[in-house]
Coordinates of N, CA and C in Angstrom, one line a residue:
X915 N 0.8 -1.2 0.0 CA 0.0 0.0 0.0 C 0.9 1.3 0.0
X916 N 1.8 1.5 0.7 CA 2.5 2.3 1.0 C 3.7 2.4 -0.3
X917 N 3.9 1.5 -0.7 CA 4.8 1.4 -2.2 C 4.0 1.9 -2.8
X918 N 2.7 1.5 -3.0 CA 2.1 2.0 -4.4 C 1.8 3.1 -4.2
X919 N 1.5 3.7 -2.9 CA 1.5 5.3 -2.7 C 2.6 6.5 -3.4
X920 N 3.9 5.4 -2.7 CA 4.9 6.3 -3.0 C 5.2 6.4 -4.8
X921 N 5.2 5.2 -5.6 CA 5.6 5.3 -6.8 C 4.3 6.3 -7.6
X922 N 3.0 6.3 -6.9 CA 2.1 7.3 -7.8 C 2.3 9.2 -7.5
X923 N 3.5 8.8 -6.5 CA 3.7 10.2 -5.7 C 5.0 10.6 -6.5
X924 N 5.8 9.4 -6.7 CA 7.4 9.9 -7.1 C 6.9 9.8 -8.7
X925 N 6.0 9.1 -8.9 CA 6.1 9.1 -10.8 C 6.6 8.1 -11.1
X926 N 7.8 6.9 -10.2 CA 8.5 6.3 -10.8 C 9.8 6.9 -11.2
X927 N 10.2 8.1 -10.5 CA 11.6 8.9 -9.9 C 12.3 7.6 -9.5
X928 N 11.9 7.6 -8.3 CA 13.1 7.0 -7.4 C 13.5 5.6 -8.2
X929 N 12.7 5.2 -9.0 CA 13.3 3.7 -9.7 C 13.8 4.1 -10.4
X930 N 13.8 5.2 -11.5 CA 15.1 5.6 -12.0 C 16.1 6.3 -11.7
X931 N 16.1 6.8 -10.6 CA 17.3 7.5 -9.8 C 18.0 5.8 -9.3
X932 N 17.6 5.2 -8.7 CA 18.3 3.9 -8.3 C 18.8 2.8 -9.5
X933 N 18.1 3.2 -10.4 CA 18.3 2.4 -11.7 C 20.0 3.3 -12.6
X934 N 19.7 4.2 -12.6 CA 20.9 5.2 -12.7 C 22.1 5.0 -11.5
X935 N 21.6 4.9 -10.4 CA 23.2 4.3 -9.4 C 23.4 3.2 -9.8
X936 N 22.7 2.1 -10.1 CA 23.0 0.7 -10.3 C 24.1 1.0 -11.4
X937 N 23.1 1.9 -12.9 CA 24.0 1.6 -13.8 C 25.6 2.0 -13.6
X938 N 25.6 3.2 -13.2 CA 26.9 4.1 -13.3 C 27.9 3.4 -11.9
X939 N 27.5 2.4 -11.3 CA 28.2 1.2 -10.2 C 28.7 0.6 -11.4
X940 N 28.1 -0.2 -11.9 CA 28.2 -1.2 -12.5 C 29.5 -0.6 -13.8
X941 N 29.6 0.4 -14.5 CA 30.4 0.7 -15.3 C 31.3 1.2 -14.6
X942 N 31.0 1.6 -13.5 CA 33.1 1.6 -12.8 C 33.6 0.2 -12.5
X943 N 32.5 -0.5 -12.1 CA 33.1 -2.0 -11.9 C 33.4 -2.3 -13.2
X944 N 33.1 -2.3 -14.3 CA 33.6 -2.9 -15.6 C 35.0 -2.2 -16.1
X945 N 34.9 -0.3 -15.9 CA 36.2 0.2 -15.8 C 37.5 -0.1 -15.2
X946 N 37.0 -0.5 -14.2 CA 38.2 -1.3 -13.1 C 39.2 -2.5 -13.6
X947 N 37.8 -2.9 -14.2 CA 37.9 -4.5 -14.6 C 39.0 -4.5 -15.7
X948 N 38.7 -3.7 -16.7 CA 39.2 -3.2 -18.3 C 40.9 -2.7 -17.9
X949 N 40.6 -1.8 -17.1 CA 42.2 -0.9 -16.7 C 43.5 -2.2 -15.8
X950 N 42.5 -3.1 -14.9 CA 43.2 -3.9 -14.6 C 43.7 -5.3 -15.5
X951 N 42.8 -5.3 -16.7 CA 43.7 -6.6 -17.5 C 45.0 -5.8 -18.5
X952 N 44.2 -4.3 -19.0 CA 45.3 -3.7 -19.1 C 46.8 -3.8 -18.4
X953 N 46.4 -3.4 -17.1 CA 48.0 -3.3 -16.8 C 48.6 -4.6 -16.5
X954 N 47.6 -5.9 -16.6 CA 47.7 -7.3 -16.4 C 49.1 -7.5 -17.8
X955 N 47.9 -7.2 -18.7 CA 48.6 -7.1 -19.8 C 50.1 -6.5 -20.6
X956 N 49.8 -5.3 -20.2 CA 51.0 -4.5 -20.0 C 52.6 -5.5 -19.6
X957 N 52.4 -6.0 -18.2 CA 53.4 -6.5 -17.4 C 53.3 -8.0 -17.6
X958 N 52.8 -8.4 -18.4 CA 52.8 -9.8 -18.8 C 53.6 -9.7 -20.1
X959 N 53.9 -8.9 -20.9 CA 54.7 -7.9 -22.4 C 56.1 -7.9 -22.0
X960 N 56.6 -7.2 -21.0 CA 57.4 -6.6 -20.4 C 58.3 -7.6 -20.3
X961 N 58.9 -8.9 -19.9 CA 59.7 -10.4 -19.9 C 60.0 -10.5 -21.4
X962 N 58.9 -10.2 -22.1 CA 59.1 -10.6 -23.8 C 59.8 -10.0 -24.1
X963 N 59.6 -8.2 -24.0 CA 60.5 -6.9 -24.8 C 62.2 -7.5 -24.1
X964 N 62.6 -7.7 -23.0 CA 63.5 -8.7 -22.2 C 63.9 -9.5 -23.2
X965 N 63.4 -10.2 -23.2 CA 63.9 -11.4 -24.5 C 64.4 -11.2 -25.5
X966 N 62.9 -10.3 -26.1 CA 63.2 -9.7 -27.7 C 64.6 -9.0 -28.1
X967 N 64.7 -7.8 -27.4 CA 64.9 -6.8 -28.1 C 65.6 -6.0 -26.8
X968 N 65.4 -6.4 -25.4 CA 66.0 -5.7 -24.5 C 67.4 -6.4 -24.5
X969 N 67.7 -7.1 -24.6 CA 69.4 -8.3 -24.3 C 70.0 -7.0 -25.8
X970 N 69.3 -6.2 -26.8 CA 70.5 -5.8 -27.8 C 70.4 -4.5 -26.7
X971 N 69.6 -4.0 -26.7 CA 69.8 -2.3 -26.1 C 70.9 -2.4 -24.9
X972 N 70.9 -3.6 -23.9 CA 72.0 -3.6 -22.7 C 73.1 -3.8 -23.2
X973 N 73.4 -5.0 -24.2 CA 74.6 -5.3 -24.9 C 75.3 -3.6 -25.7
X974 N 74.7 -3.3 -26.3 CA 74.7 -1.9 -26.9 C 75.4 -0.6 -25.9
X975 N 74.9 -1.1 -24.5 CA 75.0 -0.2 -23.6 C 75.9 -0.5 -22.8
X976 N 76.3 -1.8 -22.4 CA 77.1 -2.3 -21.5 C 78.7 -2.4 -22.1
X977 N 78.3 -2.7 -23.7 CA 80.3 -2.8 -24.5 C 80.5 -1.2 -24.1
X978 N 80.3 -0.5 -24.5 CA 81.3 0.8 -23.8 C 82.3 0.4 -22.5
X979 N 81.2 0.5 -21.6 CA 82.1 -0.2 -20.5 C 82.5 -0.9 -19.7
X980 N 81.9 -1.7 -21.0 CA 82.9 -3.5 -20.6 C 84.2 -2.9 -21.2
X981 N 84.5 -2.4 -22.8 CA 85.6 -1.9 -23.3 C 86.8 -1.2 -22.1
X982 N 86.0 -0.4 -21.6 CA 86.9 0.9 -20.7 C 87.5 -0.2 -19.3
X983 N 86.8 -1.2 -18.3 CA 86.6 -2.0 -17.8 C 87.5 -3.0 -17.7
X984 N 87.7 -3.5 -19.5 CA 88.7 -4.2 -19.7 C 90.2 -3.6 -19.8
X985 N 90.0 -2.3 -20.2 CA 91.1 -1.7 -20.5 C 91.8 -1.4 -20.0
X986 N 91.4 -0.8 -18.3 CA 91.8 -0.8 -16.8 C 92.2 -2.0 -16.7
X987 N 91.7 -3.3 -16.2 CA 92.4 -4.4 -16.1 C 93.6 -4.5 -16.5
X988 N 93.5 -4.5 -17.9 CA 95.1 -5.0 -18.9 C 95.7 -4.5 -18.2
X989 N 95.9 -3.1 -18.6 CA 96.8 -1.8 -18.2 C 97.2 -2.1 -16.6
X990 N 96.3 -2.6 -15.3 CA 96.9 -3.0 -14.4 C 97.3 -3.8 -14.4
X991 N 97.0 -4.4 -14.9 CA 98.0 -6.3 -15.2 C 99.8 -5.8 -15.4
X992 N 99.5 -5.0 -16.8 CA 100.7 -5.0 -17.4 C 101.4 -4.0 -17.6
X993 N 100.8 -2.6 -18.3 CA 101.2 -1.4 -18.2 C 101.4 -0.5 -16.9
X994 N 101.0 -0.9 -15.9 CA 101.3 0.1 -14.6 C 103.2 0.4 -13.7
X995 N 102.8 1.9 -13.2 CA 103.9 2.0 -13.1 C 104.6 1.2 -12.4
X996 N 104.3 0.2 -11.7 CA 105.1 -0.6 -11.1 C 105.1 -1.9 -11.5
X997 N 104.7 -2.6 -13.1 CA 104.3 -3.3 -13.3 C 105.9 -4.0 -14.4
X998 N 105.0 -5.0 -15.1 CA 105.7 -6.1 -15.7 C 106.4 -5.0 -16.9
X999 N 105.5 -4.3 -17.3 CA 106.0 -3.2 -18.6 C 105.7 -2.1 -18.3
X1000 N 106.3 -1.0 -17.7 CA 105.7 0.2 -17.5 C 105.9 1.1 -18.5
X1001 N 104.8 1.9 -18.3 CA 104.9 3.0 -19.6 C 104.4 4.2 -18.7
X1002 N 104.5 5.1 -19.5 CA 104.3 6.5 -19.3 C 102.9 7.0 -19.1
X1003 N 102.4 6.5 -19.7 CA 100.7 7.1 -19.7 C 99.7 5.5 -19.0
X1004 N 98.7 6.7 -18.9 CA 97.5 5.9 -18.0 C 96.5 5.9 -18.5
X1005 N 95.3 4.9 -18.1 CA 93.8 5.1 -18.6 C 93.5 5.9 -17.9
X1006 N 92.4 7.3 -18.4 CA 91.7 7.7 -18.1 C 90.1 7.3 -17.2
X1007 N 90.3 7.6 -15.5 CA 88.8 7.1 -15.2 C 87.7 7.6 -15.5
X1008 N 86.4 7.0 -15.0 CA 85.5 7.6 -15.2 C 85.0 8.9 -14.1
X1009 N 84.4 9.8 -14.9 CA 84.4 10.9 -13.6 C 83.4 10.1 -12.5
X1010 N 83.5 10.9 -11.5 CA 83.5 10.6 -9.9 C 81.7 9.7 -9.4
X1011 N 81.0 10.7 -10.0 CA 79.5 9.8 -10.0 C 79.5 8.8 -11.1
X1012 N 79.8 8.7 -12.0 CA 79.4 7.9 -13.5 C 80.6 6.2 -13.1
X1013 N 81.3 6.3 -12.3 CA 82.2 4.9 -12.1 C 81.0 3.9 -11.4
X1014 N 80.8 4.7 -10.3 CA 79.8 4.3 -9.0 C 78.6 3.8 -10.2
X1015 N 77.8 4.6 -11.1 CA 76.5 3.9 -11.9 C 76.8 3.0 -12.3
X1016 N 77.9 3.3 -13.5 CA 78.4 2.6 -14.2 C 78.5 0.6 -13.5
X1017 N 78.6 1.0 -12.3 CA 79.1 -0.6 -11.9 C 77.8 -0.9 -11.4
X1018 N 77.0 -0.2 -10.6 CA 75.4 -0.2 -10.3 C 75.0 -0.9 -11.7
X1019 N 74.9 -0.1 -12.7 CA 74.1 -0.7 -13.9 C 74.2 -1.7 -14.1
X1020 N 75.7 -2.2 -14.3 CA 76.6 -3.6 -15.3 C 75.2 -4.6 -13.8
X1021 N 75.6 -4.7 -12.7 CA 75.1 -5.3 -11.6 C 73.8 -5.4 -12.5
X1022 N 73.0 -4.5 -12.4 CA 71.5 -4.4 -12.2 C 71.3 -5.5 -13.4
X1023 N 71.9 -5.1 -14.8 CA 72.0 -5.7 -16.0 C 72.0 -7.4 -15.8
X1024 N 73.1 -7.5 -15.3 CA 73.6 -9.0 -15.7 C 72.7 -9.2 -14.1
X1025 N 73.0 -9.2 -13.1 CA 72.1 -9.5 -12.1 C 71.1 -10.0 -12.2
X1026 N 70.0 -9.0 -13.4 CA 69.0 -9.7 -13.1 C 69.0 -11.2 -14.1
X1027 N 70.0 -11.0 -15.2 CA 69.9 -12.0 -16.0 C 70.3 -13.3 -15.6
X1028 N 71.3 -13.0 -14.8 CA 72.0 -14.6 -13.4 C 70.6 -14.9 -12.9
X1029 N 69.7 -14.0 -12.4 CA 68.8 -14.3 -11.4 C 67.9 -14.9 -12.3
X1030 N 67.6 -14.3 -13.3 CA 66.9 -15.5 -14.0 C 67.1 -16.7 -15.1
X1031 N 68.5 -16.8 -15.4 CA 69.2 -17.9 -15.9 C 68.6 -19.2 -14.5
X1032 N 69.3 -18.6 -13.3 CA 68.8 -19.5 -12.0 C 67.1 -20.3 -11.7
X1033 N 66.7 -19.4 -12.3 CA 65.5 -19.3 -11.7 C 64.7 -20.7 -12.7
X1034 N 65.7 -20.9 -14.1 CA 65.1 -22.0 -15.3 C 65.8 -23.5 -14.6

């Protein structure tokens, strides 16, 4: 009695005002849903580009100074002033922040690739 009162009072408002919350719930829940296989997606990609096409960009990145790296070695091996052959001149280091990355990176690089050579 009191329902039918109210729906001949509201017109049938309030069922579309609640029919309207329902909807515009329901489309964040589907938005949620969408953005989350997204980034599902996204980071399911990311191991591949790794595979693909990341191993040339590190390699690309890492010969510099593997080069410079090795070159220090030698030269302490062999060329240093108190060594097996000394000579006159020295390798140049790397400036003062860029040694410290530099060895951070090579780590981070091959690190993570040890960690997952291990991991098969």
């Amino acid at each position: 009695m009191i329902r039918t009162l109210l729906t001949w009072l509201t017109g049938g408002a309030l069922d579309r005002v609640m029919a309207t919350v329902e909807a515009n719930i329901a489309a964040k829940t589907d938005k949620e849903a969408i953005k989350a296989e997204i980034i599902k997606t996204h980071y399911a990609t990311r191991p591949d580009f790794m595979r693909a096409g990341g191993f040339w960009l590190m390699l690309i990145f890492a010969l510099p100074l593997a080069f410079w790296w090795s070159a220090v070695l030698i030269y302490s091996v062999f060329w240093c002033a108190r060594c097996a052959y000394p000579v006159s001149w020295s390798i140049a280091a790397l400036p003062a922040p860029l040694d410290e990355w530099a060895g951070v990176i090579i780590l981070a690089i091959f690190g993570v690739l040890g960690v997952d050579r291990l991991r098969r």
